[in-house]
Short mmCIF file of C-alpha atoms in Angstrom, two decimals:
data_model
loop_
_atom_site.label_atom_id
_atom_site.label_comp_id
_atom_site.label_asym_id
_atom_site.label_seq_id
_atom_site.Cartn_x
_atom_site.Cartn_y
_atom_site.Cartn_z
CA UNK A 1 -20.45 -166.64 -163.62
CA UNK A 2 -19.15 -170.04 -162.55
CA UNK A 3 -16.55 -168.43 -160.38
CA UNK A 4 -19.37 -167.29 -158.18
CA UNK A 5 -20.20 -170.82 -157.22
CA UNK A 6 -16.74 -171.91 -156.22
CA UNK A 7 -15.95 -171.65 -152.57
CA UNK A 8 -12.58 -170.05 -153.11
CA UNK A 9 -12.91 -166.34 -153.31
CA UNK A 10 -11.58 -164.96 -156.48
CA UNK A 11 -10.13 -161.50 -156.52
CA UNK A 12 -11.92 -159.48 -159.13
CA UNK A 13 -10.55 -156.54 -160.98
CA UNK A 14 -13.09 -153.77 -160.67
CA UNK A 15 -11.87 -152.15 -163.87
CA UNK A 16 -12.94 -155.24 -165.80
CA UNK A 17 -16.07 -155.94 -163.79
CA UNK A 18 -17.51 -152.55 -164.59
CA UNK A 19 -17.62 -153.35 -168.27
CA UNK A 20 -19.01 -156.87 -167.97
CA UNK A 21 -22.50 -155.99 -169.04
CA UNK A 22 -23.92 -159.38 -168.15
CA UNK A 23 -23.31 -158.76 -164.47
CA UNK A 24 -25.71 -156.54 -162.58
CA UNK A 25 -24.10 -153.40 -161.10
CA UNK A 26 -24.80 -154.45 -157.52
CA UNK A 27 -23.27 -157.86 -158.17
CA UNK A 28 -20.17 -156.17 -159.59
CA UNK A 29 -19.67 -154.30 -156.40
CA UNK A 30 -20.40 -157.36 -154.27
CA UNK A 31 -17.95 -159.56 -156.13
CA UNK A 32 -15.28 -156.92 -156.11
CA UNK A 33 -15.58 -156.48 -152.38
CA UNK A 34 -15.59 -160.25 -151.93
CA UNK A 35 -19.13 -160.63 -150.68
CA UNK A 36 -20.56 -163.47 -152.68
CA UNK A 37 -24.16 -164.34 -152.97
CA UNK A 38 -23.76 -167.27 -150.60
CA UNK A 39 -23.24 -165.29 -147.45
CA UNK A 40 -26.83 -164.70 -146.60
CA UNK A 41 -26.30 -163.19 -143.19
CA UNK A 42 -24.81 -160.12 -144.75
CA UNK A 43 -26.36 -157.74 -142.31
CA UNK A 44 -24.80 -159.31 -139.25
CA UNK A 45 -21.30 -159.70 -140.57
CA UNK A 46 -21.39 -156.19 -141.86
CA UNK A 47 -21.81 -154.56 -138.51
CA UNK A 48 -18.27 -155.56 -137.68
CA UNK A 49 -16.93 -153.91 -140.73
CA UNK A 50 -18.17 -150.38 -140.96
CA UNK A 51 -16.55 -149.51 -144.23
CA UNK A 52 -17.84 -152.41 -146.22
CA UNK A 53 -21.17 -152.03 -144.60
CA UNK A 54 -21.54 -148.67 -146.20
CA UNK A 55 -22.41 -149.95 -149.61
CA UNK A 56 -23.50 -153.50 -149.24
CA UNK A 57 -26.50 -153.10 -147.04
CA UNK A 58 -28.47 -150.98 -149.35
CA UNK A 59 -29.48 -153.87 -151.57
CA UNK A 60 -31.07 -155.52 -148.59
CA UNK A 61 -33.35 -152.75 -147.40
CA UNK A 62 -36.27 -153.00 -149.75
CA UNK A 63 -36.83 -153.86 -153.36
CA UNK A 64 -37.74 -150.29 -154.02
CA UNK A 65 -34.44 -148.89 -152.83
CA UNK A 66 -32.59 -151.41 -154.94
CA UNK A 67 -33.74 -149.65 -158.01
CA UNK A 68 -33.15 -146.12 -156.87
CA UNK A 69 -29.59 -146.59 -155.68
CA UNK A 70 -28.19 -147.54 -159.00
CA UNK A 71 -30.05 -144.75 -160.69
CA UNK A 72 -28.40 -141.43 -161.33
CA UNK A 73 -31.81 -139.83 -161.57
CA UNK A 74 -31.60 -139.53 -157.84
CA UNK A 75 -29.17 -136.82 -156.84
CA UNK A 76 -28.76 -137.53 -153.16
CA UNK A 77 -26.51 -140.55 -152.57
CA UNK A 78 -27.02 -143.30 -150.06
CA UNK A 79 -26.42 -142.60 -146.40
CA UNK A 80 -26.54 -144.79 -143.34
CA UNK A 81 -29.27 -144.51 -140.74
CA UNK A 82 -28.90 -141.75 -138.19
CA UNK A 83 -28.17 -144.03 -135.21
CA UNK A 84 -25.20 -145.55 -136.97
CA UNK A 85 -23.87 -142.18 -138.01
CA UNK A 86 -24.06 -140.82 -134.49
CA UNK A 87 -22.16 -143.84 -133.24
CA UNK A 88 -19.57 -143.65 -135.99
CA UNK A 89 -18.79 -139.98 -135.72
CA UNK A 90 -18.09 -139.73 -132.03
CA UNK A 91 -14.54 -138.93 -133.05
CA UNK A 92 -13.24 -137.42 -136.24
CA UNK A 93 -10.08 -139.54 -136.31
CA UNK A 94 -10.80 -141.16 -139.65
CA UNK A 95 -11.01 -137.87 -141.49
CA UNK A 96 -8.62 -135.80 -139.41
CA UNK A 97 -6.06 -135.71 -142.17
CA UNK A 98 -8.57 -134.06 -144.47
CA UNK A 99 -8.69 -130.78 -142.59
CA UNK A 100 -5.94 -128.21 -142.77
CA UNK A 101 -6.05 -127.18 -139.13
CA UNK A 102 -6.81 -130.56 -137.66
CA UNK A 103 -3.94 -132.39 -139.32
CA UNK A 104 -1.44 -130.01 -137.78
CA UNK A 105 -3.04 -130.42 -134.43
CA UNK A 106 -2.91 -134.21 -134.55
CA UNK A 107 0.71 -134.16 -135.69
CA UNK A 108 1.64 -132.16 -132.67
CA UNK A 109 -0.09 -134.57 -130.38
CA UNK A 110 1.50 -137.68 -131.80
CA UNK B 1 -33.54 -150.26 -196.98
CA UNK B 2 -30.48 -152.05 -198.27
CA UNK B 3 -28.46 -152.52 -195.10
CA UNK B 4 -30.77 -153.03 -192.17
CA UNK B 5 -28.27 -155.05 -190.20
CA UNK B 6 -27.24 -152.35 -187.79
CA UNK B 7 -29.77 -150.42 -185.79
CA UNK B 8 -29.45 -146.69 -186.33
CA UNK B 9 -29.95 -146.16 -182.62
CA UNK B 10 -27.96 -146.79 -179.52
CA UNK B 11 -30.45 -148.68 -177.36
CA UNK B 12 -31.10 -148.61 -173.67
CA UNK B 13 -33.54 -150.38 -171.42
CA UNK B 14 -35.45 -149.00 -168.48
CA UNK B 15 -36.07 -145.64 -166.92
CA UNK B 16 -32.79 -145.30 -165.06
CA UNK B 17 -30.30 -142.58 -165.93
CA UNK B 18 -32.91 -141.05 -168.20
CA UNK B 19 -31.53 -137.52 -168.17
CA UNK B 20 -27.93 -138.62 -168.46
CA UNK B 21 -28.71 -140.78 -171.48
CA UNK B 22 -30.47 -137.94 -173.26
CA UNK B 23 -27.59 -135.61 -172.38
CA UNK B 24 -24.91 -138.02 -173.57
CA UNK B 25 -26.85 -138.58 -176.77
CA UNK B 26 -27.04 -134.83 -177.37
CA UNK B 27 -23.33 -134.37 -176.72
CA UNK B 28 -22.34 -137.26 -178.96
CA UNK B 29 -24.90 -136.51 -181.66
CA UNK B 30 -25.95 -140.17 -181.66
CA UNK B 31 -29.65 -140.99 -181.73
CA UNK B 32 -30.84 -143.23 -178.94
CA UNK B 33 -33.79 -145.48 -178.32
CA UNK B 34 -34.92 -146.18 -174.79
CA UNK B 35 -37.27 -149.10 -174.40
CA UNK B 36 -39.25 -150.70 -171.60
CA UNK B 37 -39.58 -147.55 -169.55
CA UNK B 38 -41.42 -148.71 -166.44
CA UNK B 39 -43.11 -151.34 -168.58
CA UNK B 40 -43.99 -153.47 -165.56
CA UNK B 41 -45.20 -150.55 -163.45
CA UNK B 42 -48.77 -149.84 -162.54
CA UNK B 43 -48.35 -146.55 -164.38
CA UNK B 44 -46.14 -147.51 -167.28
CA UNK B 45 -44.16 -145.14 -169.43
CA UNK B 46 -42.64 -141.74 -169.01
CA UNK B 47 -43.56 -139.56 -166.07
CA UNK B 48 -44.74 -136.00 -166.49
CA UNK B 49 -41.39 -134.58 -165.37
CA UNK B 50 -39.57 -136.67 -167.95
CA UNK B 51 -41.81 -135.33 -170.67
CA UNK B 52 -41.20 -131.86 -169.29
CA UNK B 53 -37.47 -132.50 -169.44
CA UNK B 54 -37.75 -133.60 -173.08
CA UNK B 55 -39.64 -130.39 -173.83
CA UNK B 56 -36.84 -128.41 -172.24
CA UNK B 57 -34.32 -130.29 -174.36
CA UNK B 58 -36.36 -129.43 -177.42
CA UNK B 59 -36.22 -125.76 -176.57
CA UNK B 60 -32.46 -125.58 -175.96
CA UNK B 61 -31.59 -127.58 -179.06
CA UNK B 62 -32.38 -127.13 -182.69
CA UNK B 63 -33.52 -130.01 -184.83
CA UNK B 64 -34.07 -132.56 -182.10
CA UNK B 65 -36.67 -135.15 -182.83
CA UNK B 66 -38.50 -136.98 -180.11
CA UNK B 67 -40.82 -139.89 -180.74
CA UNK B 68 -42.75 -141.35 -177.87
CA UNK B 69 -44.68 -144.58 -178.30
CA UNK B 70 -48.39 -144.76 -177.59
CA UNK B 71 -47.86 -146.29 -174.16
CA UNK B 72 -44.93 -144.02 -173.36
CA UNK B 73 -42.63 -146.93 -172.68
CA UNK B 74 -40.41 -146.33 -175.71
CA UNK B 75 -38.67 -143.11 -176.63
CA UNK B 76 -36.61 -142.39 -179.69
CA UNK B 77 -34.47 -139.30 -179.41
CA UNK B 78 -32.54 -137.89 -182.33
CA UNK B 79 -30.42 -135.05 -181.04
CA UNK B 80 -30.10 -131.75 -182.80
CA UNK B 81 -27.46 -129.15 -182.12
CA UNK B 82 -27.30 -127.28 -178.84
CA UNK B 83 -28.39 -123.70 -179.39
CA UNK B 84 -29.19 -122.40 -175.93
CA UNK B 85 -30.59 -118.89 -175.79
CA UNK B 86 -33.12 -117.35 -173.44
CA UNK B 87 -35.98 -119.53 -172.29
CA UNK B 88 -38.43 -119.87 -169.47
CA UNK B 89 -39.36 -123.31 -168.27
CA UNK B 90 -42.19 -124.09 -165.93
CA UNK B 91 -41.26 -127.19 -163.99
CA UNK B 92 -44.02 -129.60 -162.99
CA UNK B 93 -44.73 -129.85 -159.26
CA UNK B 94 -43.46 -133.44 -159.28
CA UNK B 95 -39.81 -132.40 -159.64
CA UNK B 96 -37.83 -129.40 -158.42
CA UNK B 97 -35.86 -127.04 -160.64
CA UNK B 98 -32.64 -128.86 -159.70
CA UNK B 99 -33.77 -131.87 -161.70
CA UNK B 100 -33.84 -129.72 -164.82
CA UNK B 101 -30.82 -127.54 -164.13
CA UNK B 102 -28.51 -130.49 -163.57
CA UNK B 103 -28.62 -131.87 -167.14
CA UNK B 104 -28.46 -128.36 -168.59
CA UNK B 105 -25.05 -127.92 -166.98
CA UNK B 106 -23.67 -130.71 -169.17
CA UNK B 107 -24.84 -128.98 -172.33
CA UNK B 108 -24.61 -125.26 -171.66
CA UNK B 109 -20.87 -124.75 -172.30
CA UNK B 110 -21.14 -126.31 -175.76
CA UNK B 111 -23.99 -124.23 -176.97
CA UNK B 112 -24.19 -121.90 -179.93
CA UNK B 113 -25.66 -119.05 -177.93
CA UNK B 114 -25.27 -118.38 -174.24
CA UNK B 115 -27.64 -120.12 -171.89
CA UNK B 116 -30.01 -117.91 -169.97
CA UNK B 117 -32.83 -120.00 -168.63
CA UNK B 118 -35.41 -119.10 -166.04
CA UNK B 119 -36.95 -122.09 -164.31
CA UNK B 120 -40.05 -121.84 -162.19
CA UNK B 121 -41.25 -124.35 -159.66
CA UNK B 122 -40.06 -126.00 -156.47
CA UNK B 123 -36.51 -125.13 -155.47
CA UNK B 124 -35.79 -127.84 -152.92
CA UNK B 125 -36.63 -131.49 -152.40
CA UNK B 126 -35.48 -134.71 -150.79
CA UNK B 127 -34.07 -136.45 -153.81
CA UNK B 128 -32.92 -133.83 -156.27
CA UNK B 129 -30.30 -131.15 -156.28
CA UNK B 130 -31.19 -128.02 -154.37
CA UNK B 131 -30.25 -124.55 -155.50
CA UNK B 132 -27.23 -124.37 -153.17
CA UNK B 133 -26.12 -127.86 -154.14
CA UNK B 134 -25.86 -126.71 -157.73
CA UNK B 135 -24.36 -123.36 -156.93
CA UNK B 136 -21.70 -124.67 -154.54
CA UNK B 137 -21.38 -128.27 -155.57
CA UNK B 138 -21.72 -128.48 -159.34
CA UNK B 139 -20.71 -125.07 -160.65
CA UNK B 140 -17.23 -125.34 -159.07
CA UNK B 141 -16.79 -128.60 -161.00
CA UNK B 142 -17.64 -126.80 -164.23
CA UNK B 143 -15.14 -124.12 -163.32
CA UNK B 144 -12.41 -126.75 -163.13
CA UNK B 145 -13.12 -127.64 -166.73
CA UNK B 146 -12.84 -124.08 -167.90
CA UNK B 147 -16.45 -122.91 -167.58
CA UNK B 148 -15.79 -119.85 -165.48
CA UNK B 149 -18.77 -117.68 -166.15
CA UNK B 150 -21.72 -119.61 -164.90
CA UNK B 151 -24.18 -118.71 -162.21
CA UNK B 152 -27.46 -119.77 -160.76
CA UNK B 153 -29.46 -116.94 -159.27
CA UNK B 154 -32.21 -117.62 -156.80
CA UNK B 155 -34.92 -115.10 -157.57
CA UNK B 156 -37.59 -116.75 -155.47
CA UNK B 157 -37.52 -119.75 -153.23
CA UNK B 158 -40.36 -122.23 -153.43
CA UNK B 159 -40.75 -125.13 -151.07
CA UNK B 160 -42.70 -128.26 -151.89
CA UNK B 161 -45.49 -129.08 -152.44
CA UNK B 162 -46.70 -125.90 -154.11
CA UNK B 163 -43.42 -124.33 -155.09
CA UNK B 164 -43.62 -120.90 -156.58
CA UNK B 165 -39.86 -120.46 -156.73
CA UNK B 166 -37.81 -119.11 -159.57
CA UNK B 167 -34.15 -119.54 -160.48
CA UNK B 168 -32.11 -118.14 -163.32
CA UNK B 169 -29.33 -120.20 -164.85
CA UNK B 170 -26.75 -118.18 -166.75
CA UNK B 171 -23.84 -119.81 -168.52
CA UNK B 172 -21.78 -117.30 -170.44
CA UNK B 173 -18.72 -119.37 -171.17
CA UNK B 174 -18.86 -121.13 -174.50
CA UNK B 175 -16.18 -123.72 -174.92
CA UNK B 176 -14.94 -125.68 -177.85
CA UNK B 177 -13.71 -128.37 -175.52
CA UNK B 178 -13.44 -128.81 -171.79
CA UNK B 179 -9.88 -128.69 -170.53
CA UNK B 180 -8.18 -131.75 -169.09
CA UNK B 181 -7.95 -132.06 -165.34
CA UNK B 182 -5.39 -133.76 -163.17
CA UNK B 183 -6.18 -134.15 -159.53
CA UNK B 184 -4.07 -136.78 -157.83
CA UNK B 185 -4.29 -135.49 -154.29
CA UNK B 186 -7.07 -135.38 -151.80
CA UNK B 187 -7.60 -131.67 -151.33
CA UNK B 188 -7.51 -130.34 -147.79
CA UNK B 189 -10.62 -128.78 -146.34
CA UNK B 190 -10.04 -125.36 -144.87
CA UNK B 191 -13.56 -124.38 -143.90
CA UNK B 192 -17.07 -125.66 -143.66
CA UNK B 193 -19.68 -123.27 -144.87
CA UNK B 194 -23.35 -123.57 -145.29
CA UNK B 195 -26.71 -121.96 -145.57
CA UNK B 196 -29.81 -122.64 -143.56
CA UNK B 197 -32.89 -121.35 -145.31
CA UNK B 198 -36.60 -121.14 -144.79
CA UNK B 199 -39.70 -119.94 -146.59
CA UNK B 200 -42.87 -118.86 -144.87
CA UNK B 201 -41.94 -120.21 -141.45
CA UNK B 202 -40.60 -118.70 -138.27
CA UNK B 203 -36.93 -117.65 -138.59
CA UNK B 204 -36.18 -119.50 -135.37
CA UNK B 205 -36.25 -122.79 -137.32
CA UNK B 206 -33.28 -121.61 -139.34
CA UNK B 207 -31.23 -120.92 -136.25
CA UNK B 208 -32.22 -124.21 -134.69
CA UNK B 209 -30.90 -126.04 -137.75
CA UNK B 210 -27.65 -124.13 -137.47
CA UNK B 211 -27.37 -125.06 -133.80
CA UNK B 212 -27.90 -128.73 -134.62
CA UNK B 213 -25.24 -128.74 -137.32
CA UNK B 214 -22.76 -126.79 -135.23
CA UNK B 215 -23.16 -129.16 -132.34
CA UNK B 216 -21.94 -132.04 -134.51
CA UNK B 217 -19.18 -130.09 -136.20
CA UNK B 218 -17.95 -128.44 -133.00
CA UNK B 219 -14.61 -130.23 -132.75
CA UNK B 220 -14.01 -130.86 -136.42
CA UNK B 221 -10.94 -128.67 -136.46
CA UNK B 222 -11.85 -125.96 -138.91
CA UNK B 223 -14.02 -122.92 -139.14
CA UNK B 224 -17.74 -123.60 -139.44
CA UNK B 225 -19.71 -120.80 -140.96
CA UNK B 226 -23.41 -121.26 -141.61
CA UNK B 227 -25.52 -118.39 -142.85
CA UNK B 228 -29.16 -117.91 -142.01
CA UNK B 229 -31.29 -117.16 -145.03
CA UNK B 230 -34.90 -116.39 -144.22
CA UNK B 231 -37.26 -115.67 -147.12
CA UNK B 232 -40.42 -113.72 -146.58
CA UNK B 233 -43.30 -112.30 -148.55
CA UNK B 234 -43.65 -112.43 -152.31
CA UNK B 235 -40.35 -114.13 -152.99
CA UNK B 236 -40.81 -117.04 -150.64
CA UNK B 237 -43.12 -119.14 -152.78
CA UNK B 238 -46.40 -120.71 -151.87
CA UNK B 239 -45.52 -123.28 -149.23
CA UNK B 240 -43.77 -123.23 -145.89
CA UNK B 241 -40.48 -125.09 -145.86
CA UNK B 242 -36.94 -125.16 -144.58
CA UNK B 243 -33.65 -126.86 -145.24
CA UNK B 244 -29.92 -126.73 -144.86
CA UNK B 245 -26.95 -127.22 -147.18
CA UNK B 246 -23.40 -127.71 -145.95
CA UNK B 247 -20.19 -127.86 -147.90
CA UNK B 248 -16.60 -128.59 -147.02
CA UNK B 249 -14.56 -126.02 -148.84
CA UNK B 250 -11.01 -126.61 -150.04
CA UNK B 251 -8.34 -124.16 -151.07
CA UNK B 252 -8.08 -125.86 -154.44
CA UNK B 253 -11.68 -125.14 -155.33
CA UNK B 254 -13.11 -128.63 -154.96
CA UNK B 255 -15.81 -129.09 -152.39
CA UNK B 256 -17.83 -131.73 -150.59
CA UNK B 257 -21.53 -131.39 -150.21
CA UNK B 258 -24.52 -132.49 -148.17
CA UNK B 259 -28.04 -131.15 -147.97
CA UNK B 260 -31.50 -131.95 -146.72
CA UNK B 261 -34.87 -130.34 -146.19
CA UNK B 262 -37.26 -130.63 -143.30
CA UNK B 263 -40.71 -132.13 -143.50
CA UNK B 264 -43.59 -130.87 -141.49
CA UNK B 265 -43.19 -132.38 -138.06
CA UNK B 266 -39.43 -132.84 -138.34
CA UNK B 267 -37.26 -131.32 -135.64
CA UNK B 268 -34.94 -128.62 -137.01
CA UNK B 269 -32.02 -129.55 -134.73
CA UNK B 270 -32.19 -133.12 -135.99
CA UNK B 271 -32.18 -132.08 -139.62
CA UNK B 272 -29.16 -129.89 -138.95
CA UNK B 273 -27.38 -132.75 -137.22
CA UNK B 274 -28.25 -135.19 -139.95
CA UNK B 275 -26.82 -132.98 -142.68
CA UNK B 276 -23.68 -132.45 -140.62
CA UNK B 277 -23.24 -136.22 -140.30
CA UNK B 278 -23.92 -136.64 -144.00
CA UNK B 279 -21.22 -134.12 -144.77
CA UNK B 280 -18.75 -136.06 -142.62
CA UNK B 281 -19.71 -139.27 -144.40
CA UNK B 282 -19.35 -137.60 -147.74
CA UNK B 283 -15.88 -136.30 -146.84
CA UNK B 284 -14.83 -139.74 -145.70
CA UNK B 285 -16.12 -141.46 -148.80
CA UNK B 286 -14.72 -138.99 -151.31
CA UNK B 287 -11.46 -138.56 -153.10
CA UNK B 288 -11.07 -135.25 -154.82
CA UNK B 289 -14.81 -134.87 -155.39
CA UNK B 290 -18.00 -136.11 -153.81
CA UNK B 291 -20.39 -138.73 -155.09
CA UNK B 292 -22.95 -136.21 -156.28
CA UNK B 293 -20.35 -134.45 -158.41
CA UNK B 294 -18.82 -137.52 -159.98
CA UNK B 295 -21.11 -137.95 -163.02
CA UNK B 296 -20.54 -134.38 -164.19
CA UNK B 297 -16.77 -134.57 -163.75
CA UNK B 298 -16.44 -137.97 -165.43
CA UNK B 299 -18.59 -136.90 -168.37
CA UNK B 300 -16.53 -133.78 -168.95
CA UNK B 301 -13.34 -135.81 -168.76
CA UNK B 302 -14.70 -138.18 -171.38
CA UNK B 303 -15.62 -135.44 -173.83
CA UNK B 304 -12.37 -133.58 -173.20
CA UNK B 305 -9.61 -133.22 -175.71
CA UNK B 306 -7.58 -136.22 -176.72
CA UNK B 307 -5.44 -136.20 -173.69
CA UNK B 308 -5.30 -138.17 -170.49
CA UNK B 309 -7.24 -136.77 -167.57
CA UNK B 310 -6.78 -138.10 -164.06
CA UNK B 311 -8.95 -137.84 -161.00
CA UNK B 312 -8.57 -139.30 -157.55
CA UNK B 313 -11.63 -141.03 -156.16
CA UNK B 314 -12.19 -143.00 -153.00
CA UNK B 315 -12.94 -146.70 -152.95
CA UNK B 316 -16.35 -145.91 -151.50
CA UNK B 317 -17.19 -143.91 -154.59
CA UNK B 318 -17.03 -147.00 -156.75
CA UNK B 319 -20.61 -148.05 -156.22
CA UNK B 320 -23.54 -149.09 -158.34
CA UNK B 321 -24.15 -145.58 -159.54
CA UNK B 322 -20.56 -145.37 -160.71
CA UNK B 323 -20.90 -148.65 -162.60
CA UNK B 324 -24.07 -147.59 -164.41
CA UNK B 325 -22.52 -144.23 -165.24
CA UNK B 326 -19.46 -145.81 -166.82
CA UNK B 327 -21.54 -148.36 -168.69
CA UNK B 328 -23.75 -145.70 -170.22
CA UNK B 329 -20.72 -143.65 -171.20
CA UNK B 330 -19.17 -146.66 -172.86
CA UNK B 331 -22.39 -147.50 -174.68
CA UNK B 332 -22.56 -144.06 -176.23
CA UNK B 333 -18.97 -142.88 -176.54
CA UNK B 334 -17.13 -146.20 -176.49
CA UNK B 335 -14.74 -144.77 -173.94
CA UNK B 336 -13.46 -147.02 -171.18
CA UNK B 337 -12.13 -145.74 -167.95
CA UNK B 338 -8.98 -147.04 -166.32
CA UNK B 339 -8.91 -147.51 -162.57
CA UNK B 340 -5.63 -147.74 -160.75
CA UNK B 341 -5.02 -148.05 -157.05
CA UNK B 342 -3.07 -145.27 -155.46
CA UNK B 343 0.26 -146.78 -154.42
CA UNK B 344 1.30 -144.00 -152.17
CA UNK B 345 2.32 -145.50 -148.88
CA UNK B 346 2.49 -142.17 -147.10
CA UNK B 347 -1.27 -141.72 -146.83
CA UNK B 348 -2.61 -145.21 -146.16
CA UNK B 349 -5.76 -144.69 -148.17
CA UNK B 350 -7.52 -147.05 -150.50
CA UNK B 351 -8.19 -144.46 -153.13
CA UNK B 352 -8.12 -145.00 -156.85
CA UNK B 353 -7.04 -142.86 -159.76
CA UNK B 354 -9.51 -142.71 -162.61
CA UNK B 355 -7.72 -142.25 -165.88
CA UNK B 356 -9.74 -141.22 -168.90
CA UNK B 357 -8.61 -140.43 -172.39
CA UNK B 358 -10.80 -137.71 -173.79
CA UNK B 359 -12.50 -138.61 -177.04
CA UNK B 360 -11.69 -135.33 -178.72
CA UNK B 361 -15.25 -134.09 -178.81
CA UNK B 362 -15.57 -130.68 -180.37
CA UNK B 363 -18.37 -128.27 -179.98
CA UNK B 364 -20.00 -128.37 -183.36
CA UNK B 365 -20.83 -124.69 -183.04
CA UNK B 366 -17.21 -123.69 -182.70
CA UNK B 367 -14.64 -124.19 -185.35
CA UNK B 368 -11.20 -125.06 -184.15
CA UNK B 369 -8.34 -123.77 -186.26
#
């Protein structure tokens, strides 16, 4: 827990973090991704980084959601707000290699 | 009386992962004690649907003992053996049938008799698995582990709030042990399919949802095939409702899933679009399987035979839900999962390989020679 307070960012091994029962699940994920408690303006810095944004913001929405998102009782996983999704998926570049037809198409183009 | 040092129960705190904990306890045969269930809530203790779930567990097992404290905040569950058989379960209006079918899938293959369970109630909701999500998202996972004969039949659809739907879960495969899986690749999607359904509303809503979804998926680079499924009359339950489920299908049999239902006042095109975007998100944030399928797959890997199983997951799938899942599994089975980064430079991904050694669980109803 002391490592949290030091300024230097320690690289955590997620495999170990998962089984440290004294650390809350959301803190595990935060530490692993290198977002310590001390950066308060999480929401702003996250906009720049879409991928990290995906999982970190949820703790900040409301107290209520905090509980539901680490609960497997809820089947539907967390998704971003519509506006962000529309913006993000203007192109399918990031997942092009996941489709059989599309990957061949993009190979031809490049 | 003599050695009271060790508690006879595996203990848990809180209401989270309630069904999973009961399921894991049943599979492992270890009694559990769950304390402080919503103890700080305005309405403390178990909810009606959780009680209903415990009743269902009682009916599919033999010899299970359930003790609930006076306030409902503490439950002691001593699992019996899984017997299955034919049952009918009336689900409370607070939770859809998916909530009850999901945990049954973990148990059904290890039963003494085949599972044939009719569940009545609501068939779709915002937070729980819909009928199509189970049929297309979870049953294929079971198939990968050797459970080939399983089906969920929709006899009647029932939208919230009044429900009136009916589904029939049939699991005919009885296994001694799930087989080990190895999936080190990200499977390629060859088609997107889906169903847009409605009960007691104009069929035009269904087509408008399809239009919305197709608009988003227009240039995705594979076939998009969404069926319209309009339910009328007797079999369409008591409330008007509509929703859409989309899956990304792969040749290998894995699939990615997204679904949603419309509220009164929601615009069908927007719901269709939203689900399409959710599917894209789900594809991006998945390795071999999606986030909704992960708990089932991981659990079956853990109770598999004493062999190493491997599964590719995306970095985005390692979230809080994943952490609580693995912690609960460790608490009950003592099994730890190994995570290794994929060091394949050809496909610049940040995926991980989950490696699990099965704990050699055997179905107590089946003798292995």
